[in-house]
Coordinates of C-alpha atoms in Angstrom, one line a residue:
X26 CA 0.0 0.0 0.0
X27 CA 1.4 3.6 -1.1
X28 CA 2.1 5.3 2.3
X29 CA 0.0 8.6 2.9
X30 CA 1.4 11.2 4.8
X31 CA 0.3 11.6 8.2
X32 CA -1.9 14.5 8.3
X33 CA -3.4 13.8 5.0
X34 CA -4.5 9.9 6.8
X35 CA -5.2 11.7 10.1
X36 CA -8.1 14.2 8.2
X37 CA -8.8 11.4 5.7
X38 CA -9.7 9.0 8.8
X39 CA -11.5 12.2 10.7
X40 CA -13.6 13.6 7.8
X41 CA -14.8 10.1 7.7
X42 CA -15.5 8.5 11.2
X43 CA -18.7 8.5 12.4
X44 CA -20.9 7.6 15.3
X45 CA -21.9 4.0 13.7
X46 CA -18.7 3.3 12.9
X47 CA -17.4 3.3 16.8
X48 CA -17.0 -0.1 18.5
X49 CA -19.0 -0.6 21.1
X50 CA -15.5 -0.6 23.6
X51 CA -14.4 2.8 22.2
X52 CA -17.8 4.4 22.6
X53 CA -17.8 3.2 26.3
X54 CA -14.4 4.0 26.8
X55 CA -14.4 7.7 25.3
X56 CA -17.8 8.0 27.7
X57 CA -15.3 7.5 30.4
X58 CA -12.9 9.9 29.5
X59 CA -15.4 12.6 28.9
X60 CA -17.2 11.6 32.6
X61 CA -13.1 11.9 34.1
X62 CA -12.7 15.5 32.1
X63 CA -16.1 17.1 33.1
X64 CA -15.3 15.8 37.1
X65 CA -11.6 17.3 36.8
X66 CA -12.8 20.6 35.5
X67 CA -15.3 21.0 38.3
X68 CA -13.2 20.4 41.0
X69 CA -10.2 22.6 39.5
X70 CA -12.7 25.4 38.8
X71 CA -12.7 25.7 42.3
X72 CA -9.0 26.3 43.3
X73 CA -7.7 29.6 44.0
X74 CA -5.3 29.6 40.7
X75 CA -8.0 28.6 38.2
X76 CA -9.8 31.3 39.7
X77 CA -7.1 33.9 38.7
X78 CA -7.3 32.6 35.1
X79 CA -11.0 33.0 34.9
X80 CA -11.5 36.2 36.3
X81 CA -8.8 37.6 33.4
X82 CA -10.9 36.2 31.0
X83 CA -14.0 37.5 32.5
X84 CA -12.6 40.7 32.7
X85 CA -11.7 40.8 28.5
X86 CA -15.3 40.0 27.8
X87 CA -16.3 38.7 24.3
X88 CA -19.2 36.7 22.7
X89 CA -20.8 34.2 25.2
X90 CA -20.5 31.0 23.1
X91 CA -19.7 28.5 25.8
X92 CA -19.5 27.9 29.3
X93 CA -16.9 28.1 31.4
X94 CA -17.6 25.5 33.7
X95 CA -18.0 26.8 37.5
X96 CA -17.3 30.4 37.0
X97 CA -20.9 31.6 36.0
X98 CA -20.4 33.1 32.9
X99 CA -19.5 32.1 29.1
X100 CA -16.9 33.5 26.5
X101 CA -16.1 33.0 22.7
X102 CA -15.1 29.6 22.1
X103 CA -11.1 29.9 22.7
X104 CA -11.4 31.6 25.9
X105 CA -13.7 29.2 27.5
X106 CA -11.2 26.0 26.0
X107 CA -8.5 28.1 27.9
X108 CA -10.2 28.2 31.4
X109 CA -11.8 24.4 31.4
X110 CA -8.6 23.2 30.2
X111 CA -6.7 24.9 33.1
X112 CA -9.8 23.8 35.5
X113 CA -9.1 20.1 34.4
X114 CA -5.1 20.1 34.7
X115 CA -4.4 21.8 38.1
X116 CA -5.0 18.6 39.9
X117 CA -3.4 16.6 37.6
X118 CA -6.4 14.2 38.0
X119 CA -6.7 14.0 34.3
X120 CA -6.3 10.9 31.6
X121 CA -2.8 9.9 30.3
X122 CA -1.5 8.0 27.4
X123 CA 2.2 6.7 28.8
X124 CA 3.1 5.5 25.1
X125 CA 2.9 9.5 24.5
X126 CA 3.9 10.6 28.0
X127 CA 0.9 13.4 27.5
X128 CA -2.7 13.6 28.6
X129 CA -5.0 13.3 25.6
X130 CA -7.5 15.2 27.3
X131 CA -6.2 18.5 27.3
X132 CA -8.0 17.7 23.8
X133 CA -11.5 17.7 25.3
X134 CA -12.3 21.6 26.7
X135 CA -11.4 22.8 23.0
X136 CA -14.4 20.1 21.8
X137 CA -16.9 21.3 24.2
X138 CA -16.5 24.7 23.5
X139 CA -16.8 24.4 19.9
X140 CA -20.0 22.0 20.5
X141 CA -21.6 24.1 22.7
X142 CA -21.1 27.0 20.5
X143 CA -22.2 25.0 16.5
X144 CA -25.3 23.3 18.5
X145 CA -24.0 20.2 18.1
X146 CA -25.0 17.0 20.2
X147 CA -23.4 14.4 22.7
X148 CA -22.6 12.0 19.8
X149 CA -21.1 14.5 17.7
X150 CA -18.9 15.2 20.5
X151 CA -18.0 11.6 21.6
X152 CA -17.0 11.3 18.1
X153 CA -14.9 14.2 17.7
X154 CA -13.6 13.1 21.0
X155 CA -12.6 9.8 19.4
X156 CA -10.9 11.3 16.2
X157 CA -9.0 13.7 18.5
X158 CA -7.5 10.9 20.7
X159 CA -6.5 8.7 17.7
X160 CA -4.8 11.8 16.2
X161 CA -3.2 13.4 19.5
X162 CA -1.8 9.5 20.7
X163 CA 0.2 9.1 17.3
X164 CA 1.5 12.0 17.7
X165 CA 2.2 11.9 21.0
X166 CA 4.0 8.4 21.0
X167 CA 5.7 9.7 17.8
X168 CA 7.9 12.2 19.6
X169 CA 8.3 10.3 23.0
X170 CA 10.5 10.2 25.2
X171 CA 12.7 12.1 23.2
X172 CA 10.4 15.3 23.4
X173 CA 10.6 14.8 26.8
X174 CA 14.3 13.8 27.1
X175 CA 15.4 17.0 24.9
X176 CA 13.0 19.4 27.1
X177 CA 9.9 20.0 25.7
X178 CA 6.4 18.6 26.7
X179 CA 4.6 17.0 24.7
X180 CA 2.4 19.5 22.2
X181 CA 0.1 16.4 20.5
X182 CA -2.8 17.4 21.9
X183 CA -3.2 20.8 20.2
X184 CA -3.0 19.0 16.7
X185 CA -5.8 16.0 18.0
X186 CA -7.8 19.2 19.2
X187 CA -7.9 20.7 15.9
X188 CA -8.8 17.7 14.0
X189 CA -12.0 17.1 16.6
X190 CA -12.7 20.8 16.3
X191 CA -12.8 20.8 12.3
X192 CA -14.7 18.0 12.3
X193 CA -17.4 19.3 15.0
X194 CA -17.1 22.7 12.2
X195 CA -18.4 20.2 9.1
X196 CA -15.4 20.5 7.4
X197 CA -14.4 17.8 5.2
X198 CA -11.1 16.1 4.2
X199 CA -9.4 19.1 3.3
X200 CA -10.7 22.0 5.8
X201 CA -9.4 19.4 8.5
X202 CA -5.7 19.0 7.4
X203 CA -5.6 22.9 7.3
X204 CA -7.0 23.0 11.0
X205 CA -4.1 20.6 11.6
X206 CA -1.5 22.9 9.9
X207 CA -3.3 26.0 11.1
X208 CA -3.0 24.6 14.8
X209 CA 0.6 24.8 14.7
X210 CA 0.8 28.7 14.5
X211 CA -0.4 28.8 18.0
X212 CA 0.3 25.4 19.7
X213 CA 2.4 27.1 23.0
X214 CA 6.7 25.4 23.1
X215 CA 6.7 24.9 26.7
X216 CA 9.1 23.5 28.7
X217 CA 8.6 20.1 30.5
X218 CA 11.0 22.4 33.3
X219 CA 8.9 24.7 33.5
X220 CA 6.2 22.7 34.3
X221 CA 7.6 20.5 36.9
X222 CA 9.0 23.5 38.4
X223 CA 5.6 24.0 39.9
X224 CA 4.9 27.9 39.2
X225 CA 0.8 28.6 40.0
X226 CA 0.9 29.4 36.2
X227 CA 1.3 26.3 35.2
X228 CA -2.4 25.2 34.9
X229 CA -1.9 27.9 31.9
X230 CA -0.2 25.6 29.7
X231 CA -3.5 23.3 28.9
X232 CA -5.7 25.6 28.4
X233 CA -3.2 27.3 26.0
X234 CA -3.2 23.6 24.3
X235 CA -7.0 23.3 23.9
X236 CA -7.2 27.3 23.1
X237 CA -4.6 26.5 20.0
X238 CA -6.6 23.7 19.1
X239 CA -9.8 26.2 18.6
X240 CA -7.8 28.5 16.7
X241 CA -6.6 26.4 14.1
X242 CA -10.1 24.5 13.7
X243 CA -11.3 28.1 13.5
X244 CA -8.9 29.6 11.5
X245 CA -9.1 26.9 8.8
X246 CA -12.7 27.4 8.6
X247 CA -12.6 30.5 7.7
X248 CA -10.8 29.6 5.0
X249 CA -7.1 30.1 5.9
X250 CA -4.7 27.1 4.7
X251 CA -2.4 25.5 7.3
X252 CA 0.8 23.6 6.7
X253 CA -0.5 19.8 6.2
X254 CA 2.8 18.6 6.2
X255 CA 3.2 19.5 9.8
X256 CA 3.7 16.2 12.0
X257 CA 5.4 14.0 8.6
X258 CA 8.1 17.0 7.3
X259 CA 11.7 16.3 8.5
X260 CA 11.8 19.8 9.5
X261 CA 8.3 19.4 11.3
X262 CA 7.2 20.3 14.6
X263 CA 7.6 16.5 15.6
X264 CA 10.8 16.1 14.2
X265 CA 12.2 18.6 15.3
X266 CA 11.1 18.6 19.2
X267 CA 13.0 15.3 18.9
X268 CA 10.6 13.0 17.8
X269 CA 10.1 10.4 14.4
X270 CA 8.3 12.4 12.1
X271 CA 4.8 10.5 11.5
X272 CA 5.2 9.5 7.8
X273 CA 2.5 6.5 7.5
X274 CA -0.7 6.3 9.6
X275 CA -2.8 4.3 6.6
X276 CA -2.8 1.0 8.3
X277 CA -4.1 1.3 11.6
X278 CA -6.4 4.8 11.8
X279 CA -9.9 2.6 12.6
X280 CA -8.3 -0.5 12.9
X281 CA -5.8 -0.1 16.4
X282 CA -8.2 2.3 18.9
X283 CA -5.3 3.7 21.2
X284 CA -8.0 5.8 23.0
X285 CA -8.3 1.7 24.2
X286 CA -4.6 2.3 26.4
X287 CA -5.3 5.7 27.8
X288 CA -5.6 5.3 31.2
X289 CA -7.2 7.0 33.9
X290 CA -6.7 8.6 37.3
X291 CA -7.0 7.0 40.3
X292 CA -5.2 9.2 42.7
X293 CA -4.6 13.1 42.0
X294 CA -1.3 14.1 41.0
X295 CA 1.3 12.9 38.3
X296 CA 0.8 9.7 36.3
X297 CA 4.8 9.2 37.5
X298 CA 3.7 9.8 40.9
X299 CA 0.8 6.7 41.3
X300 CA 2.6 3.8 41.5
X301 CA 4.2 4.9 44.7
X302 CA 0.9 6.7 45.6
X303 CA -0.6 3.2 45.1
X304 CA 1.8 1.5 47.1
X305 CA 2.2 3.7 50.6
X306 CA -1.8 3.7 50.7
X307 CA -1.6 -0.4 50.5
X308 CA 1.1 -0.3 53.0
X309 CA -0.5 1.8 55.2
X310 CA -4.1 0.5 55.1
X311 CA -2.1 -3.4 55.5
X312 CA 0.0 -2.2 58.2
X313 CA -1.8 0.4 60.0
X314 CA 1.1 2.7 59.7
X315 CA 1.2 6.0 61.9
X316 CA 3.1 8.9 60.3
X317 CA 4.6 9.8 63.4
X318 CA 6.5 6.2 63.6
X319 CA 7.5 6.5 60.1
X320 CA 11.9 7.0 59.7
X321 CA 12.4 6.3 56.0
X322 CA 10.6 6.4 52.7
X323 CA 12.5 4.5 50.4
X324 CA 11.0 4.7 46.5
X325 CA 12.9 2.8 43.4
X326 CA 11.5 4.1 40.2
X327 CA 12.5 4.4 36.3
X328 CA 14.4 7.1 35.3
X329 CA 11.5 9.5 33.4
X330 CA 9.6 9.8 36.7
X331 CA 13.2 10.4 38.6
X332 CA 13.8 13.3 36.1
X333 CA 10.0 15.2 36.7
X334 CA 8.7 14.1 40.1
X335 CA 11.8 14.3 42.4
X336 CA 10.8 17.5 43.8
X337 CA 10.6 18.4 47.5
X338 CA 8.4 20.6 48.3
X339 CA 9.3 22.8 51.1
X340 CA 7.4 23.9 54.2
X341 CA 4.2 26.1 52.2
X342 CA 4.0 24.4 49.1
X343 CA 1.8 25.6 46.0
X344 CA -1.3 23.6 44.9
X345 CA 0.7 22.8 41.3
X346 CA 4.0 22.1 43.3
X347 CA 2.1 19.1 45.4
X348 CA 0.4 17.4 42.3
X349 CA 4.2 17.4 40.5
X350 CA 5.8 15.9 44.2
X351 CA 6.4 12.1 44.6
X352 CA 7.4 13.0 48.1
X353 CA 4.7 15.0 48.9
X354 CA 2.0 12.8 47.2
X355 CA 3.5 9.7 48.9
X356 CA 3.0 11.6 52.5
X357 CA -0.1 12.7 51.9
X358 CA -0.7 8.8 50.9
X359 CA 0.6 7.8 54.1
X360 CA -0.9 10.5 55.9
X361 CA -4.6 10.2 54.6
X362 CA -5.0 7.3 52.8
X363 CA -5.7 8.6 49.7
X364 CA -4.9 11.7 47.0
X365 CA -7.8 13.1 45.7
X366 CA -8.3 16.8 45.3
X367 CA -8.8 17.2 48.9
X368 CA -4.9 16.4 49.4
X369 CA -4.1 19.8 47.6
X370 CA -6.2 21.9 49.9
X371 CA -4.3 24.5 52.2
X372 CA -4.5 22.7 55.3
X373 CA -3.5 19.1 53.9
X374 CA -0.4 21.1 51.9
X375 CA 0.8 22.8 55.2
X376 CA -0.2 19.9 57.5
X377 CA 3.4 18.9 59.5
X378 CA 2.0 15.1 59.5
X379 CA 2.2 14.9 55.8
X380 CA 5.4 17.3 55.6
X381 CA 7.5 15.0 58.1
X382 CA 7.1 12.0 55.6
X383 CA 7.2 13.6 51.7
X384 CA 10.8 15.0 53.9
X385 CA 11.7 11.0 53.9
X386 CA 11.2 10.7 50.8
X387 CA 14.2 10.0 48.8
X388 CA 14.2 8.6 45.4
X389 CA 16.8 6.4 43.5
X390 CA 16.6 4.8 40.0
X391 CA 15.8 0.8 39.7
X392 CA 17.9 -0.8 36.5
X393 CA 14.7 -3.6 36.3
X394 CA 11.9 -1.1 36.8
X395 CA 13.8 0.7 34.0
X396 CA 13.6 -2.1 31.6
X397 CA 9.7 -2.0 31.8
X398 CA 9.3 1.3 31.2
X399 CA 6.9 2.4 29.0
X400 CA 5.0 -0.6 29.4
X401 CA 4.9 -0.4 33.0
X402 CA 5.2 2.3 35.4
X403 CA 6.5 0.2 37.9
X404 CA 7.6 1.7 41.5
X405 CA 8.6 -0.1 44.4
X406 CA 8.4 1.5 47.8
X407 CA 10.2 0.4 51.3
X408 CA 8.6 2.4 54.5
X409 CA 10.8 1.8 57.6
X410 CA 9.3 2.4 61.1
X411 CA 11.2 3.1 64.1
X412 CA 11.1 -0.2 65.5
X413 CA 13.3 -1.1 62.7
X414 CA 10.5 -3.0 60.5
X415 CA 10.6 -2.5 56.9
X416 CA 7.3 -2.4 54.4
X417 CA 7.8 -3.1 51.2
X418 CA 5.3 -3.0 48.1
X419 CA 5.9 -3.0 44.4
X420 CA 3.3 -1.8 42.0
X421 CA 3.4 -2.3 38.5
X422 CA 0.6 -1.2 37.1
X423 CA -1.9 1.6 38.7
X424 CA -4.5 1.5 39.1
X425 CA -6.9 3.3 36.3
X426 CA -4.4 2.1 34.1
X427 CA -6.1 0.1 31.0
X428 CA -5.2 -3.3 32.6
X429 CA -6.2 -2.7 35.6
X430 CA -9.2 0.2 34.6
X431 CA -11.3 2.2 37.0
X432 CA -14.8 0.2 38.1
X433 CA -17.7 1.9 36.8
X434 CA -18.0 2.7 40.8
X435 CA -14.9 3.7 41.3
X436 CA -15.1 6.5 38.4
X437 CA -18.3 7.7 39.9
X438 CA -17.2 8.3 43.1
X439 CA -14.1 9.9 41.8
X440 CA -16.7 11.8 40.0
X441 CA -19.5 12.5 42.3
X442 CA -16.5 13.7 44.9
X443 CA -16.1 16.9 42.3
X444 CA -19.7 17.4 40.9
X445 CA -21.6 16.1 43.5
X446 CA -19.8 17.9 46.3
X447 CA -20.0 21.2 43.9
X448 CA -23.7 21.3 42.1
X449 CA -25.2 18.2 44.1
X450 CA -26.2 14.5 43.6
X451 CA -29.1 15.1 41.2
X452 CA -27.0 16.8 38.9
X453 CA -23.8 14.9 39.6
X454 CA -25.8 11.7 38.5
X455 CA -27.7 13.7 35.4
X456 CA -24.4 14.7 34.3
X457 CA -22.7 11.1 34.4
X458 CA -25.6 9.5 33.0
X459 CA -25.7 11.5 29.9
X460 CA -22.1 11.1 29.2
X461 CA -21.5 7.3 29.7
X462 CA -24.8 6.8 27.5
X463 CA -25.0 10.0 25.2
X464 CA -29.0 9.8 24.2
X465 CA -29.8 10.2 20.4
X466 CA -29.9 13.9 19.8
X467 CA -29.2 15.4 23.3
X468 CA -27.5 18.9 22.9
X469 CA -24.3 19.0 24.6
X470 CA -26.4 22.0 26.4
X471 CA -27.6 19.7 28.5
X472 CA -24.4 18.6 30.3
X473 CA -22.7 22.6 30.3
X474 CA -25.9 24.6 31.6
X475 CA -26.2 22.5 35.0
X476 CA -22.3 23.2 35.6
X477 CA -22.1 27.2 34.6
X478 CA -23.2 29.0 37.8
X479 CA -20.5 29.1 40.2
X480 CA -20.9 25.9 42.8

């Protein structure tokens, strides 16, 4: 077969996908995701640094096309994918895709705005979801780890946005390679540094994805041409970021669903942060472990997580700096039992229980946890009391990851802990309802009205 370029297969296979043609386990699956996104935006909306980025969008005013979620008020289409895609990242609660080392999802606020604002329904969107998950995971595990090795973070999900935005737009074949090449004149270059660094901006960054994503769906549509040799040039964005430039997608767009492999969060904070997340809540549950008896915290992990989540924290850590903190998230593990969003609150953040252990926390690379990475994200974790006793627990795979997925229970409380806590049960449940089992011709309306006034 004659090898098509990549973003000439990625529009060909978006122009054309639609809701019939989903298997039943991708339609189920991008439900899921969708549920995951709209619980993660609520519960960011409320934190003190989305709250900054909302207000300076309020304050520039514009069309109200779509709702920012929480905040009580709407804005053209761009602004409101900025602020729900900040809302959604500041926990780090969010989807991931580790063959990308990116979270597909910052794909997702640029989708709703755009299918609040053309009218479209919760189908449409669950298929432009799916289009912009196949495109942003190629991508994504195109240029990884050497994106990440070399600097960068990984900027696939401004191109899968695009695609799911054209295609929400009705624009065919053509219009949808453009939005692809248009995307790239205002995807943001951000460090992967800068990130983990752990500035209260940070949140920034994902909106700034999903806002890119809108533009260049937008821009295309209005009949501006984009460069639609943009991921497949040798002088690309992907090659030169680091990565293989993506030359043939023909064979397996429809065939291998990766949005199948995304996995989703069980505990708040960075993907590279769960497996030993997952482990000091088992040991602690198992063993009854107090804190305050605690003398060393002892994590072996692969060498990408060493490089981004060895970061201590201080004594009056930032929100952003917690969720980006193996120490801190494996204290507040110890300490509580669990990392949800309630973990990043100002009294759990300052709280000298949690401190004392993320200050035991030291980190040191594993040669055989190494060798499995990607396909695992294996940690193993030693917690040493002061009677000398030592606890040991590896994890291989997380929890939420595809083999070992969230229960539909599990993602509803994860859920209901967000929406219900912020707008109630009844709407919490209406909300989840809709989106695991999008009914025929049901405005995506119905899911962003509920969730605009400010909980």
């Amino acid at each position: 077969m004659t090898a098509v370029p990549g973003t000439r297969a990625m529009a060909a296979f978006a122009a054309r996908l639609s809701y019939a043609d989903l298997p039943d386990a991708v339609v189920a699956k991008a439900g899921a995701l969708l549920t995951d996104f709209v619980g993660a935006a609520v519960g960011g909306a409320r934190t003190p640094e989305v709250a900054v980025i909302t207000d300076l969008v309020r304050a520039r005013g514009g069309r109200p096309a779509a709702t920012v979620i929480g905040a009580g008020f709407s804005a053209p289409a761009p602004d409101a994918a900025y602020c729900n895609g900040a809302a959604a990242d500041v926990f780090e609660h969010q989807d991931g895709y580790r063959f990308g080392g990116f979270h597909p999802s910052h794909t997702l606020p640029a989708l709703l705005a755009v299918a609040e604002e053309t009218g479209a329904d919760l189908r449409d969107l669950l298929t432009a979801a799916v289009v912009a998950y196949e495109v942003s995971d190629r991508i994504g595990r195109a240029a990884h780890p050497r994106a990440t090795q070399a600097g960068w973070f990984p900027f696939a999900a401004t191109f899968g946005a695009a695609a799911g935005c054209a295609k929400l737009l009705g624009l065919g074949e053509d219009g949808i390679a453009d939005a692809i090449g248009a995307a790239a004149f205002f995807a943001p270059a951000v460090l992967i540094e800068s990130i983990f660094a752990g500035p209260s901006a940070k949140p920034a960054f994902a909106g700034q994805l999903a806002r890119a994503g809108v533009e260049g769906a937008q821009h295309a549509a209005a009949g501006l041409t984009g460069w639609r040799e943009v991921v497949e040039h040798p002088r690309g964005l992907v090659a030169v970021l680091g990565g293989e430039p993506v030359t043939d997608t023909t064979d397996d767009l429809g065939a291998e669903w990766t949005i199948l492999d995304v996995h989703q969060k069980r505990f708040a904070g960075c993907r590279h942060t769960h497996g030993a997340a997952q482990a000091a809540v088992e040991l602690a549950v198992e063993h009854d472990l107090d804190p305050a008896a605690i003398t060393d915290v002892d994590v072996e992990i692969y060498d990408i997580a060493l490089l981004l989540v060895d970061r201590p924290v201080g004594t009056d850590p930032s929100t952003v700096a917690c969720t980006l903190s193996l120490p801190y998230v494996v204290g507040a593990a110890v300490a509580d039992r669990d990392v949800g969003g309630a973990q990043y609150s100002q009294d759990r953040r300052t709280d000298p229980a949690v401190l004392r252990v993320a200050d035991l926390v030291r980190l040191r690379p594993a040669a055989d946890l190494e060798a499995k990475y990607p396909e695992y994200t294996a940690t193993r974790v030693t917690i040493t009391t002061a009677d000398g006793t030592e606890h040991t627990r590896t994890v291989d795979v997380p929890a939420g990851d595809s083999r070992a997925p969230l229960t539909r229970d599990q993602l509803l409380a994860k859920f209901d802990g967000y929406v219900g806590s912020a707008f109630g049960e009844r709407i919490a449940k209406q909300t989840a309802d809709l989106l695991l089992a999008p009914p025929e011709a049901t405005p995506v309306r119905a899911v962003t009205v509920p969730l605009a006034t400010r909980p």
